[in-house]
Amino acid sequence: MLKLIVKNGYLVDPSQNLEGNYDILVENGVIKKIDKNIFAPEAQVIDAKGLVVSPGFVDPHVHLRDPGQTHKEDIESGSKCAVAGGFTTIVCMPNTSPPLDNPSTVHYVLKKSKDIGLCRVLPAGTITKGRKGEELSDFYALKSAGCVAFTDDGSPVMSANVMRRALELCSQLGTLVMNHCEDDTLAYGAVNEGKLSALIGLSERPPEAEEIQVARDCILSLRTGGSLHIQHVSTELSVEIIRYFKEKGAPVSAEVNPHHLLFTEEELLRSGANAKVNPPLRTEKDRKALISALLDGTIDCFATDHAPHAPFEKGLIELSPPGMIGLQTALSCALELYREGVLNLRKVVELMSTNPARLLKLPFGTLKENSPADITIFDPNKEWVLNEETNLSKSKNTPLWGKTLKGKVIYTIKEGKLVYKD
Ligand code: DOR
Ligand code: ZN
């Protein structure tokens, strides 16, 4: 029997309201026992003294670019980034080429990620065939193939009728519909519409492009009873709309990306195209509203929206594709808010593990006995730099490149197997 023991760590597991110094005994990939001072002489020991021990992180929003754009990332490099960032489960977006709108492409992702064997890669299927926004995908076939959610991410679903039918069908299947909310009749530009866009003369994406779709989808969720997850919320009014519909009882959840919490549109002046994302970086007022929404539960979880693009594509802001990488830096970003006194450790773990697992109805994000032994062990104070030596992505498009970051994953364990060691 394979035994592993994580000793002397400071355990934080919101799923069972547990916080303190505990040891964890893992047997055959499963959490066997949590207790003070577990003695198991035959077990492999991981000494977590001075480190925080949490359930493995779960990221509901990752772009792996595989199949089709493997010069940016592939399932192997993306999996390496994930486990280095403490993620044991990631949901990969279907805007690949071909898109994940058919079972055989889904099988390809599942087989390749299993063969690599680092983190669990769970595919999101498309809402519409070819992500064209017209004809619904075969949800039943995609779910049977292994899809855990549906989204056309990268693009919104423009037709209210299509979105309504997607929510109706997915509520029967018990599956989450996620939407990239940005009405593309308004959101055709490069950056947030406001003072900065006027000053530097770039094309614009006004906040209402997002808010209109957030409102529409919340109404459809309320009326159909279909579970809706709003991806990368970025504006104050979006937060207020979500808060209103949650209070009304709509089955709505929401995520926020680290970049919308840490940066504002001014970051474009420093980082150029590496600060271009969709939805765009907004204002300080929006950023503050997102932080309040984390605290009152209006926003349920973090999601990296890890979106690799090659250096040659990230030239001019106006022409470059949107997105930044984020798997390896997500924890450091969350801990920045911890150090500012905004989030405590329990909240950080809730946002990165407990809540995303719950929303996706996955049996992870917990260290309860008999759960799969997915464990992330991190040093909240360790400093490191994302650079050529430490970066595991095929891309390097992030404003955090070369910056000293604080907080580092030291060990990642998936189903009892050590998949990353600092
Ligand atoms: O910034 C983004 N990049 N937002 C998206 O919705 C898509 C993503 C991508 O695929 O690059
Ligand atoms: Zn998106």
XYZ file of C-alpha atoms and ligand atoms in Angstrom:
434
model
C 0.000 0.000 0.000
C 1.332 3.428 -0.949
C 1.405 5.721 2.051
C 2.306 9.372 2.240
C 2.222 11.677 5.195
C 2.194 15.466 5.123
C 3.596 16.543 8.480
C 3.766 19.753 10.515
C 1.889 21.978 8.051
C -0.676 24.691 8.759
C -3.798 23.199 7.269
C -6.579 25.363 5.823
C -9.647 23.483 4.631
C -12.812 25.615 4.485
C -14.869 22.603 3.279
C -14.750 21.168 6.795
C -14.131 24.380 8.698
C -10.666 23.212 9.660
C -7.691 25.455 10.252
C -4.617 24.675 12.351
C -1.589 22.431 12.669
C -2.502 18.962 11.462
C -0.867 16.024 9.718
C -2.487 14.284 6.748
C -2.184 10.584 6.051
C -2.714 9.538 2.430
C -3.208 5.926 1.424
C -3.538 4.765 -2.164
C -4.307 8.244 -3.437
C -7.034 8.946 -0.890
C -7.061 11.074 2.291
C -7.150 8.519 5.071
C -6.839 10.606 8.196
C -6.291 14.145 9.457
C -5.016 14.469 12.987
C -2.388 15.978 15.226
C 0.877 13.983 15.109
C 0.047 11.006 12.954
C 2.604 8.221 13.279
C 3.114 6.001 10.214
C 6.744 4.785 10.044
C 6.394 3.131 6.653
C 4.999 6.233 4.906
C 6.882 8.665 2.680
C 7.089 11.964 4.578
C 6.620 15.475 3.230
C 7.680 18.000 5.811
C 5.391 21.021 5.565
C 6.779 22.920 8.557
C 6.226 26.651 8.066
C 4.022 25.979 5.029
C 0.297 26.227 4.364
C -1.467 23.020 3.354
C -4.665 23.362 1.355
C -6.901 21.272 -0.875
C -5.557 21.284 -4.450
C -6.538 24.396 -6.379
C -9.241 24.209 -9.048
C -9.219 26.613 -12.010
C -12.488 26.824 -13.953
C -11.024 28.844 -16.840
C -7.822 27.898 -18.677
C -6.820 28.078 -22.350
C -4.509 25.216 -23.309
C -4.534 25.945 -27.084
C -4.396 22.244 -27.864
C -5.374 21.164 -30.495
C -4.505 23.788 -33.046
C -2.326 26.513 -31.571
C 0.368 24.554 -29.870
C 2.990 27.185 -30.577
C 1.305 29.144 -27.753
C 0.767 26.264 -25.307
C -0.118 22.602 -25.333
C -1.649 20.192 -22.871
C 1.768 19.219 -21.554
C 3.209 22.716 -21.026
C -0.153 23.927 -19.678
C -0.314 21.009 -17.229
C 3.203 21.842 -16.022
C 2.182 25.461 -15.408
C -0.937 24.281 -13.589
C 0.776 22.022 -11.080
C 3.537 24.599 -10.523
C 0.727 27.002 -9.639
C -0.838 24.493 -7.218
C -3.723 23.508 -9.506
C -4.697 19.852 -9.445
C -7.809 20.364 -11.587
C -8.303 22.769 -14.467
C -11.206 23.297 -16.836
C -9.908 23.926 -20.351
C -11.773 26.249 -22.691
C -13.114 24.986 -26.020
C -11.813 27.803 -28.271
C -9.238 25.471 -29.758
C -8.865 24.617 -33.408
C -10.947 22.585 -34.048
C -13.126 23.693 -31.143
C -14.308 21.281 -28.463
C -17.742 20.921 -30.034
C -17.544 17.190 -30.741
C -16.779 14.086 -28.672
C -13.666 13.055 -30.596
C -11.807 16.299 -29.843
C -12.882 15.993 -26.210
C -11.496 12.429 -26.139
C -8.214 13.733 -27.553
C -7.858 16.262 -24.698
C -8.785 13.726 -22.039
C -6.461 11.018 -23.358
C -3.489 13.342 -23.823
C -3.880 14.904 -20.381
C -4.245 11.496 -18.710
C -1.100 10.251 -20.454
C 0.785 13.315 -19.214
C -0.605 12.578 -15.760
C 0.111 15.895 -14.027
C -3.147 17.727 -13.326
C -6.712 16.711 -14.069
C -7.841 18.440 -17.267
C -11.622 18.681 -17.573
C -12.882 20.057 -20.862
C -15.617 22.622 -21.289
C -17.560 21.989 -24.488
C -18.871 24.747 -26.736
C -22.416 26.073 -26.352
C -22.774 26.326 -30.121
C -21.339 24.382 -33.022
C -18.097 25.949 -34.205
C -18.618 28.690 -31.559
C -20.653 30.457 -34.195
C -23.495 31.357 -31.828
C -26.163 29.724 -34.001
C -26.818 26.014 -33.601
C -26.602 24.383 -30.173
C -23.929 21.733 -29.644
C -24.995 18.210 -28.769
C -24.799 18.725 -25.000
C -25.693 15.165 -24.176
C -22.941 13.718 -26.370
C -20.398 16.214 -25.074
C -21.317 15.590 -21.459
C -21.104 11.828 -22.004
C -17.659 12.354 -23.542
C -16.501 14.132 -20.373
C -17.345 17.839 -20.651
C -18.050 19.427 -17.272
C -19.506 22.743 -18.507
C -20.396 24.611 -21.688
C -19.139 27.964 -22.953
C -18.249 29.692 -26.226
C -15.545 31.586 -24.299
C -13.520 33.988 -26.334
C -16.856 34.944 -27.868
C -20.209 35.735 -26.276
C -23.458 34.005 -27.198
C -25.120 36.905 -28.959
C -28.574 35.392 -29.428
C -30.790 35.517 -26.327
C -32.822 32.721 -27.835
C -29.795 30.432 -28.160
C -28.689 31.263 -24.618
C -32.160 30.584 -23.268
C -32.325 27.170 -24.908
C -28.804 26.336 -23.708
C -29.806 27.136 -20.123
C -33.010 25.094 -20.439
C -31.245 22.022 -21.815
C -28.312 22.231 -19.431
C -30.600 22.536 -16.425
C -32.028 19.133 -17.421
C -28.503 17.725 -17.645
C -27.445 19.420 -14.403
C -24.535 21.141 -16.157
C -23.238 24.666 -15.801
C -23.486 27.130 -18.685
C -20.677 29.671 -18.609
C -20.729 32.842 -20.637
C -18.099 35.271 -21.810
C -20.399 38.268 -21.427
C -19.503 40.983 -23.946
C -22.018 42.147 -26.528
C -19.869 42.277 -29.631
C -21.921 45.003 -31.310
C -20.425 47.226 -28.595
C -17.213 45.388 -27.713
C -15.269 45.512 -30.954
C -12.343 47.635 -29.748
C -9.116 46.952 -27.897
C -9.309 48.606 -24.469
C -11.771 49.920 -21.883
C -13.693 52.963 -23.057
C -12.798 55.884 -20.834
C -10.192 58.514 -20.110
C -7.275 56.335 -21.112
C -8.681 55.222 -24.457
C -9.426 58.851 -25.320
C -5.928 59.895 -24.301
C -4.013 57.261 -26.230
C -6.483 56.942 -29.074
C -7.234 53.225 -29.036
C -10.465 51.538 -30.085
C -12.868 50.839 -27.264
C -14.937 48.287 -25.381
C -17.398 50.128 -23.119
C -18.329 48.554 -19.778
C -21.978 48.303 -20.836
C -20.973 45.752 -23.487
C -20.387 43.391 -20.557
C -23.166 44.624 -18.285
C -25.919 44.217 -20.896
C -25.098 40.533 -21.348
C -24.639 39.937 -17.631
C -28.144 41.350 -17.071
C -29.659 39.396 -19.967
C -28.129 36.110 -18.841
C -29.111 36.615 -15.201
C -32.719 37.165 -16.318
C -32.577 34.010 -18.452
C -31.108 32.024 -15.579
C -33.824 33.249 -13.219
C -36.592 32.380 -15.673
C -35.249 29.011 -16.859
C -33.704 27.815 -13.593
C -30.557 26.949 -15.558
C -27.263 27.350 -13.671
C -25.289 30.219 -15.141
C -21.653 31.026 -14.442
C -20.441 34.461 -15.473
C -16.847 34.391 -16.586
C -14.284 37.116 -15.844
C -16.536 39.770 -14.281
C -14.820 43.128 -14.610
C -17.142 46.057 -13.876
C -18.882 47.575 -10.875
C -22.316 47.465 -12.477
C -21.867 43.781 -13.433
C -21.238 43.092 -9.752
C -24.381 44.990 -8.761
C -26.474 43.117 -11.316
C -25.162 39.734 -10.138
C -25.767 40.687 -6.512
C -29.364 41.670 -7.349
C -30.132 38.416 -9.171
C -28.478 36.244 -6.533
C -30.707 37.906 -3.942
C -33.698 37.079 -6.122
C -32.648 33.428 -6.072
C -31.286 33.025 -9.612
C -28.804 30.108 -9.816
C -25.990 32.423 -10.851
C -22.300 32.252 -9.978
C -19.374 34.400 -11.005
C -15.591 34.371 -11.260
C -12.942 37.066 -11.293
C -9.469 36.972 -12.835
C -6.366 37.996 -10.873
C -5.570 40.674 -13.479
C -8.880 42.472 -12.963
C -8.175 42.509 -9.216
C -4.590 43.716 -9.405
C -4.444 46.010 -12.419
C -6.370 48.887 -13.918
C -6.348 50.164 -17.495
C -3.243 52.272 -16.686
C -1.263 49.025 -16.817
C -1.485 49.333 -20.622
C 0.873 52.300 -20.405
C 3.500 50.128 -18.717
C 2.962 46.705 -20.277
C 1.469 47.500 -23.677
C -0.170 44.550 -25.413
C 0.663 42.242 -22.502
C -1.999 44.129 -20.557
C -4.615 43.651 -23.267
C -7.324 41.201 -22.186
C -11.005 40.632 -22.867
C -12.924 41.929 -21.054
C -10.424 44.777 -20.723
C -8.723 46.078 -17.609
C -11.009 48.727 -16.148
C -10.833 51.535 -13.574
C -9.912 51.732 -9.897
C -13.612 52.052 -9.037
C -14.341 48.762 -10.822
C -11.362 47.076 -9.159
C -12.592 48.107 -5.707
C -16.101 46.832 -6.509
C -14.663 43.445 -7.540
C -12.813 43.188 -4.244
C -15.995 43.993 -2.270
C -17.818 41.363 -4.327
C -15.278 38.747 -3.253
C -15.843 39.640 0.357
C -19.645 39.512 0.319
C -19.785 36.366 -1.840
C -21.260 38.026 -4.950
C -18.212 36.676 -6.782
C -17.729 33.026 -5.931
C -14.275 32.139 -7.151
C -11.008 32.989 -8.835
C -10.246 31.851 -12.376
C -6.963 32.592 -14.107
C -8.210 32.827 -17.714
C -4.665 31.652 -18.502
C -4.495 32.814 -22.135
C -1.111 32.227 -23.760
C -0.125 34.128 -26.897
C 3.237 34.089 -28.683
C 5.577 37.096 -28.373
C 5.290 37.930 -32.085
C 1.513 38.280 -31.665
C 1.786 40.635 -28.691
C 3.131 43.678 -30.506
C 0.745 46.551 -31.101
C -2.106 46.841 -28.593
C -4.623 47.480 -31.333
C -3.720 44.377 -33.344
C -2.700 41.837 -30.708
C -4.956 39.050 -29.472
C -6.282 39.547 -25.913
C -5.132 37.523 -22.931
C -2.379 36.880 -20.424
C -0.897 33.797 -18.833
C -1.751 33.276 -15.176
C -1.494 29.725 -13.858
C 1.905 30.083 -12.216
C 1.248 33.542 -10.773
C -2.343 33.142 -9.501
C -1.425 32.258 -5.931
C 1.012 35.177 -5.638
C -1.776 37.490 -6.853
C -4.261 36.126 -4.329
C -1.699 36.437 -1.554
C -1.122 40.057 -2.494
C -4.702 40.673 -1.345
C -3.997 38.579 1.760
C -1.016 40.750 2.621
C -3.055 43.899 2.075
C -5.432 42.544 4.732
C -8.307 42.168 2.252
C -8.543 38.350 2.252
C -7.635 35.900 5.000
C -6.092 32.512 4.191
C -9.409 30.746 4.515
C -10.949 33.046 1.906
C -7.987 32.555 -0.441
C -8.460 28.783 -0.277
C -12.224 29.084 -0.678
C -11.790 31.151 -3.832
C -9.097 28.946 -5.355
C -10.338 25.515 -4.360
C -13.500 24.954 -2.303
C -15.840 27.179 -4.297
C -14.799 26.367 -7.879
C -15.041 22.644 -7.037
C -18.500 23.135 -5.556
C -19.775 25.134 -8.538
C -18.594 22.469 -10.955
C -20.031 19.732 -8.684
C -16.612 18.058 -8.464
C -15.568 15.857 -5.546
C -12.364 17.896 -5.114
C -11.462 21.067 -3.237
C -11.592 19.250 0.093
C -9.320 17.340 2.452
C -12.172 15.352 3.974
C -11.391 11.721 4.756
C -11.914 9.420 1.754
C -11.596 12.278 -0.759
C -9.020 12.104 -3.568
C -5.719 13.295 -2.078
C -5.285 16.529 -4.050
C -3.119 18.741 -1.849
C -1.343 22.044 -2.440
C 1.429 23.109 -0.085
C 2.693 26.676 -0.288
C 4.979 29.183 1.346
C 3.059 32.476 1.587
C 6.283 34.447 2.044
C 8.698 32.943 -0.440
C 9.846 35.403 -3.081
C 10.396 34.371 -6.680
C 10.551 35.848 -10.167
C 8.712 34.657 -13.273
C 11.456 34.620 -15.910
C 13.098 32.391 -18.537
C 14.251 29.924 -15.859
C 11.026 29.601 -13.894
C 8.389 29.986 -16.622
C 6.883 26.685 -17.743
C 4.490 28.100 -20.325
C 5.379 28.261 -24.008
C 4.333 31.919 -23.822
C 5.318 34.799 -21.591
C 2.561 37.356 -22.081
C 2.010 38.831 -18.651
C 2.705 42.206 -17.041
C 4.163 40.180 -14.146
C 7.095 38.966 -16.267
C 10.375 39.718 -14.477
C 8.640 41.032 -11.359
C 9.448 39.784 -7.876
C 6.400 37.922 -6.613
C 5.639 36.763 -3.095
C 4.075 33.399 -2.277
C 5.122 30.174 -3.962
C 3.776 26.668 -4.314
C 6.314 24.220 -2.873
C 4.570 20.857 -3.418
C 1.537 19.805 -5.422
C 0.056 16.374 -4.828
C -2.606 14.893 -7.065
C -4.365 11.724 -5.935
C -1.474 10.990 -3.586
C 1.193 11.457 -6.270
C 3.756 14.255 -6.016
C 3.283 16.093 -9.319
C 5.291 19.224 -8.515
C 8.149 20.080 -6.192
C 9.766 23.523 -6.029
O -8.382 37.802 -22.840
C -8.942 36.802 -23.285
N -8.282 35.828 -23.938
N -10.255 36.683 -23.114
C -10.962 35.691 -23.693
O -12.123 35.629 -23.505
C -10.294 34.725 -24.582
C -8.894 34.594 -24.254
C -8.130 33.843 -25.314
O -8.559 32.797 -25.766
O -7.029 34.306 -25.657
Zn -13.499 34.909 -22.003
